[in-house]
Tab-separated table of C-alpha atoms and ligand atoms in Angstrom:
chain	number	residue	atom	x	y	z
E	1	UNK	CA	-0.965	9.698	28.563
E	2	UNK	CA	0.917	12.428	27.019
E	3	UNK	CA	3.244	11.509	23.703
E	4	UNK	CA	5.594	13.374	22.028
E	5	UNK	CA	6.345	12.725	18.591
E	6	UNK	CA	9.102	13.946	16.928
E	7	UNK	CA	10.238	13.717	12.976
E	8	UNK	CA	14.066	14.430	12.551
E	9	UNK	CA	15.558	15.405	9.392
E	10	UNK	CA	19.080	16.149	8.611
E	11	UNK	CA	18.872	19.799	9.966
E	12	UNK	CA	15.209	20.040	10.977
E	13	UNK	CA	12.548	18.287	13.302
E	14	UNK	CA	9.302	18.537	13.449
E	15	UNK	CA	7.221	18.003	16.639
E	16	UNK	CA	4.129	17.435	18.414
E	17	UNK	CA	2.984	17.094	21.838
E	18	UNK	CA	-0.283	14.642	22.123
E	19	UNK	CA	-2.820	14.385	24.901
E	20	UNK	CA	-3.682	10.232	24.020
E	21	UNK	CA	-6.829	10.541	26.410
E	22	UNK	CA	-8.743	12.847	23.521
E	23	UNK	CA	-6.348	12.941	20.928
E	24	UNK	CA	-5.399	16.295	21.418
E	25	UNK	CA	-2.204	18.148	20.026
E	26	UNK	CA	-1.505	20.287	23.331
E	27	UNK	CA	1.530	22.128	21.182
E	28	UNK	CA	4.008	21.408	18.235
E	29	UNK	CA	6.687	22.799	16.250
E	30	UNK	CA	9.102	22.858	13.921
E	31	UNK	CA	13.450	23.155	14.236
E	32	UNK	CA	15.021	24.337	11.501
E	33	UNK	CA	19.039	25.023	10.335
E	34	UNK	CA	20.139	22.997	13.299
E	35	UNK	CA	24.167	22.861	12.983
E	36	UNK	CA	23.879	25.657	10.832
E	37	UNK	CA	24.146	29.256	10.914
E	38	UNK	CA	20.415	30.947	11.889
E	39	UNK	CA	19.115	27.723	13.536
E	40	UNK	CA	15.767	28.228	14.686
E	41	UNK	CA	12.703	27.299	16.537
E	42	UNK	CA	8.869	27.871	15.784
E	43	UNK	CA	6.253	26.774	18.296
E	44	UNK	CA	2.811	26.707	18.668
E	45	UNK	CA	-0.321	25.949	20.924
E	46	UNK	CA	-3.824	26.647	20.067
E	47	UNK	CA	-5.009	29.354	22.054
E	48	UNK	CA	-1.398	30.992	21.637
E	49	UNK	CA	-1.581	34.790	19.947
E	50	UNK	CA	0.921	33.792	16.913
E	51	UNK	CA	4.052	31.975	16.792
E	52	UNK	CA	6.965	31.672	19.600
E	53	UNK	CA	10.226	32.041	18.121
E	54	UNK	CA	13.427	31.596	19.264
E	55	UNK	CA	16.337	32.075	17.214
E	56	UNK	CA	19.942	30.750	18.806
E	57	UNK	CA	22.203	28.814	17.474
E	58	UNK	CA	21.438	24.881	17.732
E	59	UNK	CA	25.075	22.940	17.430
E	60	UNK	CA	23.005	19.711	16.959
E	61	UNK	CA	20.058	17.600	17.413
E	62	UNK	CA	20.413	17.461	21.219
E	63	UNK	CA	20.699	21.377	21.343
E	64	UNK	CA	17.944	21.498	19.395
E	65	UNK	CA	15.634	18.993	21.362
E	66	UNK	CA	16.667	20.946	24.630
E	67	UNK	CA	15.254	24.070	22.892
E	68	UNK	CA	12.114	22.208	22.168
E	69	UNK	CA	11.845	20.860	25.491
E	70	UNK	CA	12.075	24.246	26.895
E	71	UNK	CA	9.096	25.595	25.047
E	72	UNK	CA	7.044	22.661	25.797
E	73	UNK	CA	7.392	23.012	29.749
E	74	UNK	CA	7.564	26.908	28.998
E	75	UNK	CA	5.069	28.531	31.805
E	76	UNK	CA	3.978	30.831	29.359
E	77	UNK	CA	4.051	29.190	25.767
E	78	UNK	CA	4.169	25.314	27.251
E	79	UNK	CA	1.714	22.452	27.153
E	80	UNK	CA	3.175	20.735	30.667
E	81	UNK	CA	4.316	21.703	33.683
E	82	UNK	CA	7.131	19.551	34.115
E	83	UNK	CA	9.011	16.973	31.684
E	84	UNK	CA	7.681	14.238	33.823
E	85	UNK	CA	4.651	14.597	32.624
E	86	UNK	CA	5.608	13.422	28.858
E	87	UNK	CA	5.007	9.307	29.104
E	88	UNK	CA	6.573	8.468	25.866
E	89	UNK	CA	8.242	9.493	22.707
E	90	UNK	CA	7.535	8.369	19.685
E	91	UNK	CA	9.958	8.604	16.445
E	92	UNK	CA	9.585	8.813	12.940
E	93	UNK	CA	12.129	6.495	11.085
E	94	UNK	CA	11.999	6.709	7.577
E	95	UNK	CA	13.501	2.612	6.561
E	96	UNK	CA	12.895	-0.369	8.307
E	97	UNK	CA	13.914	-2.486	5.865
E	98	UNK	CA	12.716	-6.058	5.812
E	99	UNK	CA	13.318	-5.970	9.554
E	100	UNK	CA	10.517	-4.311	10.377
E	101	UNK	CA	6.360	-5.004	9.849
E	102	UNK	CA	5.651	-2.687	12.661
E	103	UNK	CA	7.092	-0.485	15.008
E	104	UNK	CA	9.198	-1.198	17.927
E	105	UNK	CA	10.642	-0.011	21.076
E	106	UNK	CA	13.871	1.453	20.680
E	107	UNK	CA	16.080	-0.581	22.047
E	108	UNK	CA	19.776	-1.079	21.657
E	109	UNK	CA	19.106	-4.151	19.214
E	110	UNK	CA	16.094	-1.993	17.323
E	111	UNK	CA	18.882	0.954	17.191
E	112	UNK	CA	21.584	-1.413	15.752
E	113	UNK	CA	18.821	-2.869	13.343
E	114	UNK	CA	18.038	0.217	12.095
E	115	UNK	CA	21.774	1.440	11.155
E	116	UNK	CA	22.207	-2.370	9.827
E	117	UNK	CA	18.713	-0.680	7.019
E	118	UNK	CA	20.580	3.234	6.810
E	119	UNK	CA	22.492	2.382	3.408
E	120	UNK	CA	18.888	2.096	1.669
E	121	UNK	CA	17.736	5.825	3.088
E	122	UNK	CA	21.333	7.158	4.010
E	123	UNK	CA	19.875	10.590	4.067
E	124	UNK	CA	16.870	9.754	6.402
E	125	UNK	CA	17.966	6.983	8.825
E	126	UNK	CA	20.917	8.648	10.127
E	127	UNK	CA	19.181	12.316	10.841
E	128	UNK	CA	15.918	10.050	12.406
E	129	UNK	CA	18.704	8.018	14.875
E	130	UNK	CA	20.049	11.495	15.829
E	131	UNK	CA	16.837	12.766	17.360
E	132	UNK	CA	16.222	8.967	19.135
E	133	UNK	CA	19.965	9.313	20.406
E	134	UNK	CA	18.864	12.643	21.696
E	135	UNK	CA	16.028	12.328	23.316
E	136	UNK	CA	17.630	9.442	24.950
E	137	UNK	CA	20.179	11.301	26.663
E	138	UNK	CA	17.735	13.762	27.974
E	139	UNK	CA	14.905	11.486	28.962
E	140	UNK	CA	16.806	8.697	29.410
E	141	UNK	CA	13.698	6.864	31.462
E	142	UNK	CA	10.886	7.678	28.627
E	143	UNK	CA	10.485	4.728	26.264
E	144	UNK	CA	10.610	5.487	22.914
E	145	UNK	CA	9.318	3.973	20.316
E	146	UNK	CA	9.853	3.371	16.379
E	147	UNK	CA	6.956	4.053	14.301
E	148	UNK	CA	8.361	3.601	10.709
E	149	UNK	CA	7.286	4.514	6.898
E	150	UNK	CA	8.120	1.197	5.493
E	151	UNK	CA	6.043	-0.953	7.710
E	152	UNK	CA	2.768	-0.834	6.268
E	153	UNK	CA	4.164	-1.925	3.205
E	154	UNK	CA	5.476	-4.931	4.702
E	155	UNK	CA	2.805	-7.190	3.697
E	156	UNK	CA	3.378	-7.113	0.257
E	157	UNK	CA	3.817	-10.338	-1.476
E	158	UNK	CA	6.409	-10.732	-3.579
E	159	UNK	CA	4.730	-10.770	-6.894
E	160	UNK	CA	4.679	-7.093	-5.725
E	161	UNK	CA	7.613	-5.992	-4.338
E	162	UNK	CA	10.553	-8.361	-6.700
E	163	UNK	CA	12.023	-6.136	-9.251
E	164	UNK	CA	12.615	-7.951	-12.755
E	165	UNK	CA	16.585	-7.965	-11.516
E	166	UNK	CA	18.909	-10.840	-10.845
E	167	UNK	CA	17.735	-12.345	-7.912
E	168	UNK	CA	21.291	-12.258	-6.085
E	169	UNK	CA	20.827	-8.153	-5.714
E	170	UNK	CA	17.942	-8.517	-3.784
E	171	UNK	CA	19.241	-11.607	-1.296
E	172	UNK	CA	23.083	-9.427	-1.365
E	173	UNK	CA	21.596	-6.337	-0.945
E	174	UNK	CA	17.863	-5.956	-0.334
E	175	UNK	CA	17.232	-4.809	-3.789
E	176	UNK	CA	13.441	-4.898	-3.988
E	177	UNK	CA	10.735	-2.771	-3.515
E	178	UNK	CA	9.335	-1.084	-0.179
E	179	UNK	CA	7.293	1.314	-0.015
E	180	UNK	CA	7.151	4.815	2.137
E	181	UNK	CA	4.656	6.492	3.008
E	182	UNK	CA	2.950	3.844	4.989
E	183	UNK	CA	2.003	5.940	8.119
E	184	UNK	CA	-0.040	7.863	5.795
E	185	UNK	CA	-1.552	5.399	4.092
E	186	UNK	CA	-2.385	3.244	7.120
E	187	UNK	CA	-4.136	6.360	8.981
E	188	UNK	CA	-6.639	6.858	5.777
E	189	UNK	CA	-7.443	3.515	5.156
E	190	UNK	CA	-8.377	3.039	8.571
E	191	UNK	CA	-10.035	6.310	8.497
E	192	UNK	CA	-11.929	5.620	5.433
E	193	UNK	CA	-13.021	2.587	6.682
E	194	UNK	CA	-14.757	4.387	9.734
E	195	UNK	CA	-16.196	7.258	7.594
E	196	UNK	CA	-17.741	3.733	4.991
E	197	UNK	CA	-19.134	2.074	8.413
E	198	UNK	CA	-17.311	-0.702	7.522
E	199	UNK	CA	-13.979	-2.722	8.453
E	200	UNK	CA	-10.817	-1.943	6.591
E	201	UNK	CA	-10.807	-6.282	5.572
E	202	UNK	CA	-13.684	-5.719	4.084
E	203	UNK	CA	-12.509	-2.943	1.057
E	204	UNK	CA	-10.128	-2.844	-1.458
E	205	UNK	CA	-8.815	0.833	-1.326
E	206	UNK	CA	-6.511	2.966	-3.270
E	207	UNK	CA	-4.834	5.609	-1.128
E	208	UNK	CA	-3.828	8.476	-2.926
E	209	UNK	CA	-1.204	10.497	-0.822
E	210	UNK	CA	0.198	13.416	-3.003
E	211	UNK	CA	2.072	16.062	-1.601
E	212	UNK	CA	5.658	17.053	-2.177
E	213	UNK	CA	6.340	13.647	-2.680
E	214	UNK	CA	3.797	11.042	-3.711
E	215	UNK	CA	2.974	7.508	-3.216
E	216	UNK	CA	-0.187	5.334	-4.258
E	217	UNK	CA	-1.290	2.286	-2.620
E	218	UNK	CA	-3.425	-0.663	-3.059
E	219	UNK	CA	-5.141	-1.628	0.137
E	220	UNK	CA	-6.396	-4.569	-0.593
E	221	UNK	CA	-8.641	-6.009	1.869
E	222	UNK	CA	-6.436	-4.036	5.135
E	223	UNK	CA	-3.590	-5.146	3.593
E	224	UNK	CA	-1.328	-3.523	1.659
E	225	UNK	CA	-0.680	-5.679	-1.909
E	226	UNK	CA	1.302	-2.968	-3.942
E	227	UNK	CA	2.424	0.987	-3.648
E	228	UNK	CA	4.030	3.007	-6.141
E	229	UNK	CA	7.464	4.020	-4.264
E	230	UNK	CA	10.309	1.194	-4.480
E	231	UNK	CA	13.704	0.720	-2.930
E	232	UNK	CA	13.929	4.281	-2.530
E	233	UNK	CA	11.361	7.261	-2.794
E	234	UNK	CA	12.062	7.843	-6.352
E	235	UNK	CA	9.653	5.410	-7.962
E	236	UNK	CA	6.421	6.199	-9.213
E	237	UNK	CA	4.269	9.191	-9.686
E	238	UNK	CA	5.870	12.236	-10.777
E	239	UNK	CA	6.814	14.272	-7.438
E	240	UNK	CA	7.486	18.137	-6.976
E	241	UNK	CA	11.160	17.434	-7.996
E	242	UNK	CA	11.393	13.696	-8.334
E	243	UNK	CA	10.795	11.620	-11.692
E	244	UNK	CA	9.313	9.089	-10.326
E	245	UNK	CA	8.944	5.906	-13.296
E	246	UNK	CA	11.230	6.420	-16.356
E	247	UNK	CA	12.975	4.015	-18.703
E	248	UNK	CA	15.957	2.733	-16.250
E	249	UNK	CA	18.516	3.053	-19.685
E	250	UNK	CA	17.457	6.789	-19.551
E	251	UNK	CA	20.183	6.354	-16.778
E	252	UNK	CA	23.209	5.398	-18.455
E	253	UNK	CA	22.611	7.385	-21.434
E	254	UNK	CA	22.034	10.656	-19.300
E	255	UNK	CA	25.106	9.500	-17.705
E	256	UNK	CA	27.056	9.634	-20.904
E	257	UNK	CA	25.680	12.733	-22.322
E	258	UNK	CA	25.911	14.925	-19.736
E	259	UNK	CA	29.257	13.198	-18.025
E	260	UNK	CA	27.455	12.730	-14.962
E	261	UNK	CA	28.742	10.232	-12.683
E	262	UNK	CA	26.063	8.282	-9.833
E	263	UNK	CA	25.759	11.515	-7.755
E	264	UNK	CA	25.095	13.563	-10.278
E	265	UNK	CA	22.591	11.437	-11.763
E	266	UNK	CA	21.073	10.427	-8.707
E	267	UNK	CA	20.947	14.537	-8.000
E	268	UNK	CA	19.366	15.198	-11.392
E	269	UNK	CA	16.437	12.537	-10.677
E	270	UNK	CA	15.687	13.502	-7.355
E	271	UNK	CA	16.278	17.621	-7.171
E	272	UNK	CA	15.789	18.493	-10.540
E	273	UNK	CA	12.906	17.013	-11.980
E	274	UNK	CA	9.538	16.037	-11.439
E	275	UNK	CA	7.475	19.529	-12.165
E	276	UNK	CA	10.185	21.389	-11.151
E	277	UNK	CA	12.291	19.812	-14.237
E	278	UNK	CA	9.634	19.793	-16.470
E	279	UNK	CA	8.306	23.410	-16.333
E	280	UNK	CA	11.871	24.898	-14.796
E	281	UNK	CA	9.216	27.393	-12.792
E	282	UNK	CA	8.750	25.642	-9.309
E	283	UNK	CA	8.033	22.384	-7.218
E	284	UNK	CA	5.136	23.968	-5.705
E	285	UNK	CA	2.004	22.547	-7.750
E	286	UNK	CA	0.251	25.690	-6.386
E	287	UNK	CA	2.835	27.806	-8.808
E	288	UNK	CA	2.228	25.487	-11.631
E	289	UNK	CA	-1.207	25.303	-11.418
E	290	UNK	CA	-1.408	29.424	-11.921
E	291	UNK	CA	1.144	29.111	-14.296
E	292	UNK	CA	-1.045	26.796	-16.378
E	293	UNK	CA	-4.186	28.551	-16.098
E	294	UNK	CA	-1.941	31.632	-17.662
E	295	UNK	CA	-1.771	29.414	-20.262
E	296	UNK	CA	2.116	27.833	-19.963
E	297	UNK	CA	2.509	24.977	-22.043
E	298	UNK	CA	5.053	23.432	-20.079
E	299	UNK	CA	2.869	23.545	-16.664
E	300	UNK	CA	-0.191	22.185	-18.413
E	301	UNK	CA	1.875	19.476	-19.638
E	302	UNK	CA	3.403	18.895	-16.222
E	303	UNK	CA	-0.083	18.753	-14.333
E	304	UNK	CA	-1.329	16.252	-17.362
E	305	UNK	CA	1.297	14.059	-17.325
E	306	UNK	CA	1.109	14.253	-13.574
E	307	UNK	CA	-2.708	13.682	-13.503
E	308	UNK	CA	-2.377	10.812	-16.099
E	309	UNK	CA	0.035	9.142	-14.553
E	310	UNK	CA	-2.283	8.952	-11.645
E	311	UNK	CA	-4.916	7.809	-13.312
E	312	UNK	CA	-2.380	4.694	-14.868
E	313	UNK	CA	-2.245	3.942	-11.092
E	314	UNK	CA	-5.679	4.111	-10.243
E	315	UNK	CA	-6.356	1.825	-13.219
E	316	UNK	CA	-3.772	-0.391	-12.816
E	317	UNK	CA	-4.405	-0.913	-8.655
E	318	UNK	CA	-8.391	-1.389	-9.349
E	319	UNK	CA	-6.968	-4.116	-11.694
E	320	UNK	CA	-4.527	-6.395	-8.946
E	321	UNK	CA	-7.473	-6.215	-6.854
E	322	UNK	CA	-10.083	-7.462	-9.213
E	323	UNK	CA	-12.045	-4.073	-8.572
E	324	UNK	CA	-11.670	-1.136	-5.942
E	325	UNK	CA	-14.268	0.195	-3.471
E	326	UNK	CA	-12.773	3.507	-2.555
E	327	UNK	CA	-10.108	5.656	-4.012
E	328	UNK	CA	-8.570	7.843	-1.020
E	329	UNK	CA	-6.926	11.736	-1.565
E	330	UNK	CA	-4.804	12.910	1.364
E	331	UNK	CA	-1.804	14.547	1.479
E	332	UNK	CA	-0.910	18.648	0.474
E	333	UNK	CA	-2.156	18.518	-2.940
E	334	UNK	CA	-4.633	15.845	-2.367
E	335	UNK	CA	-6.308	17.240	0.309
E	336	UNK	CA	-6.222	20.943	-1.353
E	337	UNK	CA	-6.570	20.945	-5.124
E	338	UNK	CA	-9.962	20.392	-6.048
E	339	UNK	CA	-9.202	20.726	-9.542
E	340	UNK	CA	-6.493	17.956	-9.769
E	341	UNK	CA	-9.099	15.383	-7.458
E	342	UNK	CA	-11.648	16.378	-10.257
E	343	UNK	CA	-9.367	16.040	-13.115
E	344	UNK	CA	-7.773	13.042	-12.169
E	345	UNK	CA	-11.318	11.399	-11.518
E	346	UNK	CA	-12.713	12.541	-15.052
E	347	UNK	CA	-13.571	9.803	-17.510
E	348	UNK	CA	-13.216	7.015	-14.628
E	349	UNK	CA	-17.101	5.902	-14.678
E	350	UNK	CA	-15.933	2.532	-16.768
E	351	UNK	CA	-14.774	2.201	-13.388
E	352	UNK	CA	-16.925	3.502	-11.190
E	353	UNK	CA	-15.787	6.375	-10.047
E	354	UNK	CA	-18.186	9.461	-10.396
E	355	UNK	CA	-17.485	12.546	-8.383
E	356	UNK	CA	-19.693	15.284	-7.040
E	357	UNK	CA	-18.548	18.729	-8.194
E	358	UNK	CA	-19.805	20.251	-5.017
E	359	UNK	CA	-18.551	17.624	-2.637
E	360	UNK	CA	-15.393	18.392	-4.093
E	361	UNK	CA	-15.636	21.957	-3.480
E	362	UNK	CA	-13.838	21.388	-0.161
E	363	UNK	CA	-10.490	21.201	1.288
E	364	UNK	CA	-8.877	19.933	4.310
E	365	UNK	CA	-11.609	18.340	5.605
E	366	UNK	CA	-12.992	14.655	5.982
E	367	UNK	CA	-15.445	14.342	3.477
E	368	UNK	CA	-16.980	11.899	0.484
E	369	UNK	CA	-16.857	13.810	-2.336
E	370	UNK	CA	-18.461	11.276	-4.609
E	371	UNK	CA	-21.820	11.442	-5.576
E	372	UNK	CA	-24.849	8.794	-4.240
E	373	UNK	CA	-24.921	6.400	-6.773
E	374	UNK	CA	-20.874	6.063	-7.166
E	375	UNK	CA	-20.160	2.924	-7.488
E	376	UNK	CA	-16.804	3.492	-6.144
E	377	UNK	CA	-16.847	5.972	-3.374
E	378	UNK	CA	-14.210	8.949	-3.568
E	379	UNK	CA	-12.617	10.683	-0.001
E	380	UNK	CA	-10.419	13.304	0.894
E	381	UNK	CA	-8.895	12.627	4.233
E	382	UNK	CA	-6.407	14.903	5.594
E	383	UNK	CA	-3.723	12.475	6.949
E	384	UNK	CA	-2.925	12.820	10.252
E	385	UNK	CA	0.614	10.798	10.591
E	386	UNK	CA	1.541	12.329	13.710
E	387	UNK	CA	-1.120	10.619	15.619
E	388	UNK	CA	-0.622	7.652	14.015
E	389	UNK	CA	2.777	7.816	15.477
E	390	UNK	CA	1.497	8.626	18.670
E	391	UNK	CA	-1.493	5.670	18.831
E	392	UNK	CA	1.386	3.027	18.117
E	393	UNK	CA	3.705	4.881	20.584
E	394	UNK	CA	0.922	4.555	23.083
E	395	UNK	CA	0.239	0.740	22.228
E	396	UNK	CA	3.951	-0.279	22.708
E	397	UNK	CA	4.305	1.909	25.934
E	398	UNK	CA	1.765	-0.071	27.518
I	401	LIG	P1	5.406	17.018	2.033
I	401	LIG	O1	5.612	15.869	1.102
I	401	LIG	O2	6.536	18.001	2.023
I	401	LIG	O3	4.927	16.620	3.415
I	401	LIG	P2	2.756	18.169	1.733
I	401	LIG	O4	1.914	16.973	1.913
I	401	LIG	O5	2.726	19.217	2.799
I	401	LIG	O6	4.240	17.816	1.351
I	401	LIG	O7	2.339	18.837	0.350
I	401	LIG	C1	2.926	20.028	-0.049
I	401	LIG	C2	2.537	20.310	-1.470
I	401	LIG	O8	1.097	20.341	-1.595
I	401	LIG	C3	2.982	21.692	-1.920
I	401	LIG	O9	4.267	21.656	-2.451
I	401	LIG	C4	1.982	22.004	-2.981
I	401	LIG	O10	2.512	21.545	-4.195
I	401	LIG	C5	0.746	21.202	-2.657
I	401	LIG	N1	-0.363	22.077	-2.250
I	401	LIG	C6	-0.632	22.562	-1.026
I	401	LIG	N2	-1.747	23.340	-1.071
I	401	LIG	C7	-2.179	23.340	-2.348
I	401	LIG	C8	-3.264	23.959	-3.048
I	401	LIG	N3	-4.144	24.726	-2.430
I	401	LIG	N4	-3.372	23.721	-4.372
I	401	LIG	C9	-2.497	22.942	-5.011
I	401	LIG	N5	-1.465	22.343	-4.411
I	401	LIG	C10	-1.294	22.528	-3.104
């Protein structure tokens, strides 16, 4: 069975073609600028000399998809011969509000659901229903499927996921907390459960997933109890440009100050801060991390407070689990920065936690990095959301 998956953003998508029987990625890619000027398309199969580019202009998602579709049955740079030959697609969507626990077949109810979630991720839900309207048109007999970053989440009780608020906001509006990220986090802690010989039900895990953004979970058992992102990306660790926790009257008082209305707020948390805001040099931890070991005070106080808020996490999860078994890295800095796995793993033996310097000399690669007698043991698992999508996609086809 072959699966395409596809991940639409506003003006982007990213794609991959699947073989199911080995797990395979037979090609993928990546759309960019679609409705804008210089839209273009980047694709790429193993074997293939270098990237295929083609650079037209892409009016909208169903241009764009076309495009894709052309490279994928291309004779020379194509995975398949024909578009017969792809048995399902399977979508990204970013909410599923309370709707969702896992992921469904698109159809026209699941669509309507998911437009009756897009106020609490107006900037995701919409782009992600663009792509499944799409690739409807064009393969109108392929089922696709919903495989969405809230649903792993879904499980939380709601010790976890109530906000201290008046309890109206959350029955009016859905005010509460609900995770993202939860592709990721599923696909590690079932990983890390295979690489420990053991079933997920029988671990409490923390799943660290830190790239760009960054969300933290408490697996508790296969289940998630608690993770660090809320009603919207924004909450929890600080991000590349995000704030993550602060004092919610920094809000109003920001507001006032710099005459900023709820846009311009909601801008200021999300674009211009994180590392980004605190350093004013880049979102990139790879530029912060050279500017800090040039000596910047304001990046070394970025990657601490970054690293220490991690650590809070850590510390706080191992707690509403009575204990932890394995603490999980995945993710772009996660999975590359052996210096922030080892930093933010220093001083953790109180809990167990004791890393091996020369496990952790490693990147990208499934590996425990602890040492023998961790109590705790430590991974780094590249995630691999993409064939989680696909794996679910497959499930539901059948
Ligand atoms: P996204 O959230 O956009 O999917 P990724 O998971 O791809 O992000 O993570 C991207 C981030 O990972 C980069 O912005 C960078 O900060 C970080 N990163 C990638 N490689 C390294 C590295 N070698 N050292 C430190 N940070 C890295």
């Amino acid at each position: 069975m072959k699966v395409l998956v596809l991940n639409c953003g506003s003006s982007s998508l990213k794609y991959q073609l699947i073989d199911m029987t080995n797990e395979s990625v037979l090609c993928k890619g990546l759309v960019e600028r679609i409705g804008i000027d210089g839209s273009v398309l980047k694709h790429e199969k193993p074997g293939l000399d270098g990237k295929h580019i083609v650079e037209t202009p892409m009016k909208d998602h169903k241009d764009a998809i076309n495009h894709v579709l052309s490279a994928v049955v291309d004779e020379k740079v194509g995975a398949v011969k024909d578009m017969k030959e792809i048995d399902a697609v399977g979508h990204r969507i970013v909410h599923g509000g309370e709707k969702f626990a896992s992921s469904a077949v698109l159809t026209d109810e699941v669509i309507a659901a998911i437009e009756g979630v897009s106020d609490l991720a107006p900037l995701h839900n919409p782009a992600n229903l663009m792509g499944v309207e799409a690739c409807k048109a064009i393969l109108p007999d392929v089922v696709q499927v919903a495989v969405f970053d809230t649903a792993f989440h879904q499980t939380m009780p709601e010790k976890t996921f109530l906000y201290g608020l008046p309890y109206e906001l959350y029955t009016k509006y859905g005010v509460r907390r609900y995770g993202f990220h939860g592709t990721s986090h599923m696909y590690v802690t079932q990983r890390a459960a295979e690489m420990l010989g053991k079933a997920p039900e029988d671990l409490r895990i923390i799943t660290c997933h830190l790239g760009n953004g960054a969300s933290i979970a408490a697996v508790d058992h296969g289940k998630c109890l608690d993770t660090s992102m809320g009603l919207t990306p924004l909450e929890g660790l600080i991000m590349g440009t995000r704030c993550g926790d602060i004092d919610p009257a920094i809000i109003p008082f920001v507001m006032k100050k710099e005459n900023l209305d709820a846009d311009g707020v909601d801008k200021l948390m999300n674009k211009q801060s994180g590392v980004y805001g605190m350093t004013g040099i880049s979102s990139d931890f790879r530029d912060i991390e050279d500017a800090a070991n040039n000596g910047d005070k304001k990046a070394i106080n970025a990657l601490e407070a970054y690293i220490q808020r991690v650590k809070k996490y850590i510390g706080a999860y191992a707690a509403e689990m009575n204990g932890v078994d394995a603490v999980v890295f995945t993710a772009g800095l996660g999975e590359n920065s052996i210096s922030m796995r080892a930093d933010i793993c220093k001083d953790m033996e109180f809990l167990g936690i004791n890393i091996d310097e020369e496990k952790n000399n490693v990147r990208g690669k499934d590996t425990v990095i602890s040492t023998e007698d961790s109590k705790v043991k430590v991974l780094l698992i590249p995630t691999n959301e993409e064939l989680m999508i696909a794996r679910d996609t497959v499930k539901l086809a059948k």
